[in-house]
């Protein structure tokens, strides 16, 4: 997994858009972004490592989502647009990339800059509830990803806006950042 600030070029979201400014582990830690690299191996050892993290974080359910043109047909472009729209969730978002790759973009506090996390096979990521983010595929144009859930599988996005800015999960996220000494602005 590679983390860097985006270059703010609005062209094709599948491109790297690397500003040349790397983001260090401390910055991601301060934002509450957790990450692991667990190589996908033919023997399936990765599954026990993913299970251990899931158990530690009290995840009870999971599914696997395949995002590619072949499998999704006419829904492919609409689904990518939905994922790439800036949003937050009221629960952690935890993903393990089995195959393919893409970008999780997260908003940094207090700058509101996009930090791009390029994920690929074997990368596991936890985004905290309340963090603004989005997802897009990279130039490989495919991803097979395990999603983990504390309860029943659900994916409810709250698109960024005035109402979302005061959502209790967003407010709690900002308070958690402040308790870590991160300035979050007005």
Coordinates of C-alpha atoms in Angstrom, one line a residue:
X1 CA 0.0 0.0 0.0
X2 CA 1.3 3.4 -0.9
X3 CA 0.0 6.7 0.6
X4 CA 0.4 10.1 -0.9
X5 CA -1.3 13.5 -1.3
X6 CA -3.3 13.7 -4.5
X7 CA -2.4 16.3 -7.2
X8 CA -6.0 17.6 -7.5
X9 CA -6.0 16.9 -11.3
X10 CA -9.7 16.2 -12.0
X11 CA -8.9 13.9 -15.0
X12 CA -9.4 10.1 -15.1
X13 CA -9.8 8.8 -11.5
X14 CA -8.0 5.6 -12.5
X15 CA -4.7 7.4 -12.9
X16 CA -2.3 7.7 -9.9
X17 CA -2.7 11.5 -9.5
X18 CA 0.5 11.5 -7.4
X19 CA 1.6 14.9 -6.2
X20 CA 5.0 13.6 -5.3
X21 CA 4.3 14.2 -1.6
X22 CA 4.3 11.0 0.4
X23 CA 2.1 10.5 3.5
X24 CA 3.8 8.9 6.4
X25 CA 2.5 6.2 8.8
X26 CA 2.1 8.7 11.6
X27 CA -0.3 10.9 9.6
X28 CA -2.5 7.8 8.7
X29 CA -2.4 6.7 12.4
X30 CA -3.5 10.1 13.5
X31 CA -6.5 9.9 11.1
X32 CA -7.4 6.5 12.5
X33 CA -6.6 4.7 9.2
X34 CA -5.4 1.2 10.1
X35 CA -3.6 -1.0 7.6
X36 CA -1.9 -4.4 7.1
X37 CA -0.3 -6.3 4.3
X38 CA -1.3 -10.0 4.4
X39 CA 0.0 -11.6 1.2
X40 CA -2.6 -13.8 -0.6
X41 CA -1.0 -17.2 -0.8
X42 CA -2.2 -20.4 -2.6
X43 CA -2.4 -22.3 0.7
X44 CA -4.9 -19.9 2.1
X45 CA -2.9 -18.9 5.2
X46 CA -4.0 -15.3 4.6
X47 CA -7.5 -16.3 5.7
X48 CA -6.5 -17.1 9.3
X49 CA -4.7 -13.8 9.5
X50 CA -7.8 -11.9 8.2
X51 CA -9.9 -14.0 10.6
X52 CA -7.7 -13.0 13.6
X53 CA -8.1 -9.3 12.8
X54 CA -11.8 -9.7 12.2
X55 CA -12.2 -11.5 15.6
X56 CA -10.2 -8.8 17.4
X57 CA -12.4 -6.1 15.9
X58 CA -15.6 -8.1 16.5
X59 CA -16.6 -8.6 12.9
X60 CA -19.1 -11.4 12.4
X61 CA -20.0 -11.3 8.7
X62 CA -18.3 -10.9 5.4
X63 CA -18.8 -11.0 1.7
X64 CA -16.7 -10.7 -1.4
X65 CA -17.4 -8.1 -4.0
X66 CA -16.1 -8.3 -7.5
X67 CA -15.9 -5.0 -9.4
X68 CA -15.1 -5.4 -13.1
X69 CA -16.8 -4.7 -16.4
X70 CA -17.2 -8.4 -17.3
X71 CA -19.1 -9.3 -14.1
X72 CA -21.1 -6.1 -13.7
X73 CA -22.0 -5.3 -17.3
X74 CA -24.2 -2.1 -17.6
X75 CA -24.0 -1.4 -13.9
X76 CA -20.2 -1.1 -13.9
X77 CA -19.9 2.7 -14.6
X78 CA -22.8 3.6 -12.3
X79 CA -21.3 1.6 -9.5
X80 CA -17.9 3.2 -9.9
X81 CA -19.5 6.6 -9.8
X82 CA -21.3 5.7 -6.6
X83 CA -18.2 4.5 -4.9
X84 CA -16.2 7.5 -6.0
X85 CA -18.6 10.1 -4.6
X86 CA -17.2 11.5 -1.4
X87 CA -19.1 10.0 1.6
X88 CA -18.8 8.6 5.1
X89 CA -20.2 5.6 6.9
X90 CA -21.6 5.2 10.4
X91 CA -19.5 2.1 10.9
X92 CA -15.9 1.3 10.2
X93 CA -15.2 0.3 6.6
X94 CA -12.9 -2.7 6.6
X95 CA -11.6 -4.2 3.3
X96 CA -9.2 -6.9 2.3
X97 CA -8.1 -6.9 -1.4
X98 CA -7.8 -10.4 -2.7
X99 CA -7.1 -9.5 -6.3
X100 CA -6.7 -6.4 -8.4
X101 CA -6.3 -2.9 -7.0
X102 CA -7.7 0.5 -6.5
X103 CA -7.6 3.7 -4.6
X104 CA -9.1 4.7 -1.2
X105 CA -9.0 8.5 -1.0
X106 CA -9.4 9.9 2.5
X107 CA -9.8 13.5 3.6
X108 CA -7.1 14.8 5.9
X109 CA -8.0 17.0 8.9
X110 CA -7.6 19.9 9.2
X111 CA -6.3 20.6 5.6
X112 CA -9.2 18.8 3.8
X113 CA -6.6 17.5 1.3
X114 CA -7.1 14.2 -0.3
X115 CA -4.7 11.4 0.7
X116 CA -4.7 8.6 -1.8
X117 CA -4.0 5.0 -0.6
X118 CA -3.2 2.7 -3.5
X119 CA -4.2 -0.7 -2.4
X120 CA -3.5 -4.1 -4.1
X121 CA -3.7 -7.8 -3.5
X122 CA -3.0 -8.5 0.2
X123 CA -3.7 -5.0 1.5
X124 CA -6.2 -4.7 4.4
X125 CA -7.5 -1.4 5.4
X126 CA -9.8 -0.1 8.1
X127 CA -11.3 3.4 7.7
X128 CA -12.9 4.8 10.9
X129 CA -16.6 5.7 11.1
X130 CA -17.1 9.3 10.1
X131 CA -14.1 9.8 7.9
X132 CA -14.8 11.3 4.5
X133 CA -13.5 9.0 1.7
X134 CA -14.2 7.5 -1.7
X135 CA -13.0 4.5 -3.7
X136 CA -12.0 4.0 -7.3
X137 CA -10.3 1.3 -9.4
X138 CA -6.8 1.8 -10.7
X139 CA -5.8 1.2 -14.4
X140 CA -6.2 -2.6 -13.9
X141 CA -10.0 -1.9 -13.8
X142 CA -10.8 -4.8 -11.5
X143 CA -11.0 -5.6 -7.8
X144 CA -12.0 -8.7 -5.8
X145 CA -12.4 -7.5 -2.3
X146 CA -13.6 -9.0 1.0
X147 CA -15.8 -6.7 3.0
X148 CA -16.2 -7.3 6.7
X149 CA -19.1 -6.3 8.9
X150 CA -19.8 -6.2 12.6
X151 CA -23.4 -7.2 12.0
X152 CA -25.4 -7.9 8.9
X153 CA -23.7 -6.9 5.6
X154 CA -24.7 -3.4 4.7
X155 CA -23.2 -0.5 2.7
X156 CA -24.9 2.8 3.5
X157 CA -23.1 5.9 2.2
X158 CA -23.8 9.3 3.6
X159 CA -22.7 11.7 0.9
X160 CA -20.8 14.8 2.1
X161 CA -22.9 17.8 2.8
X162 CA -24.3 20.1 5.5
X163 CA -26.4 17.3 7.1
X164 CA -23.4 14.9 7.0
X165 CA -21.1 17.4 8.6
X166 CA -23.3 17.3 11.7
X167 CA -24.0 13.6 11.7
X168 CA -23.2 12.3 15.2
X169 CA -20.7 9.7 13.7
X170 CA -18.8 12.5 11.9
X171 CA -18.8 14.7 15.0
X172 CA -17.5 11.8 17.1
X173 CA -14.8 11.2 14.5
X174 CA -13.7 14.8 14.7
X175 CA -13.7 14.7 18.5
X176 CA -11.5 11.6 18.4
X177 CA -9.0 13.5 16.2
X178 CA -9.0 16.4 18.6
X179 CA -8.3 14.0 21.6
X180 CA -5.2 12.9 19.6
X181 CA -4.1 16.5 19.3
X182 CA -5.2 16.9 15.6
X183 CA -6.5 20.4 14.9
X184 CA -9.8 20.0 13.0
X185 CA -10.7 23.6 12.3
X186 CA -13.9 25.4 13.1

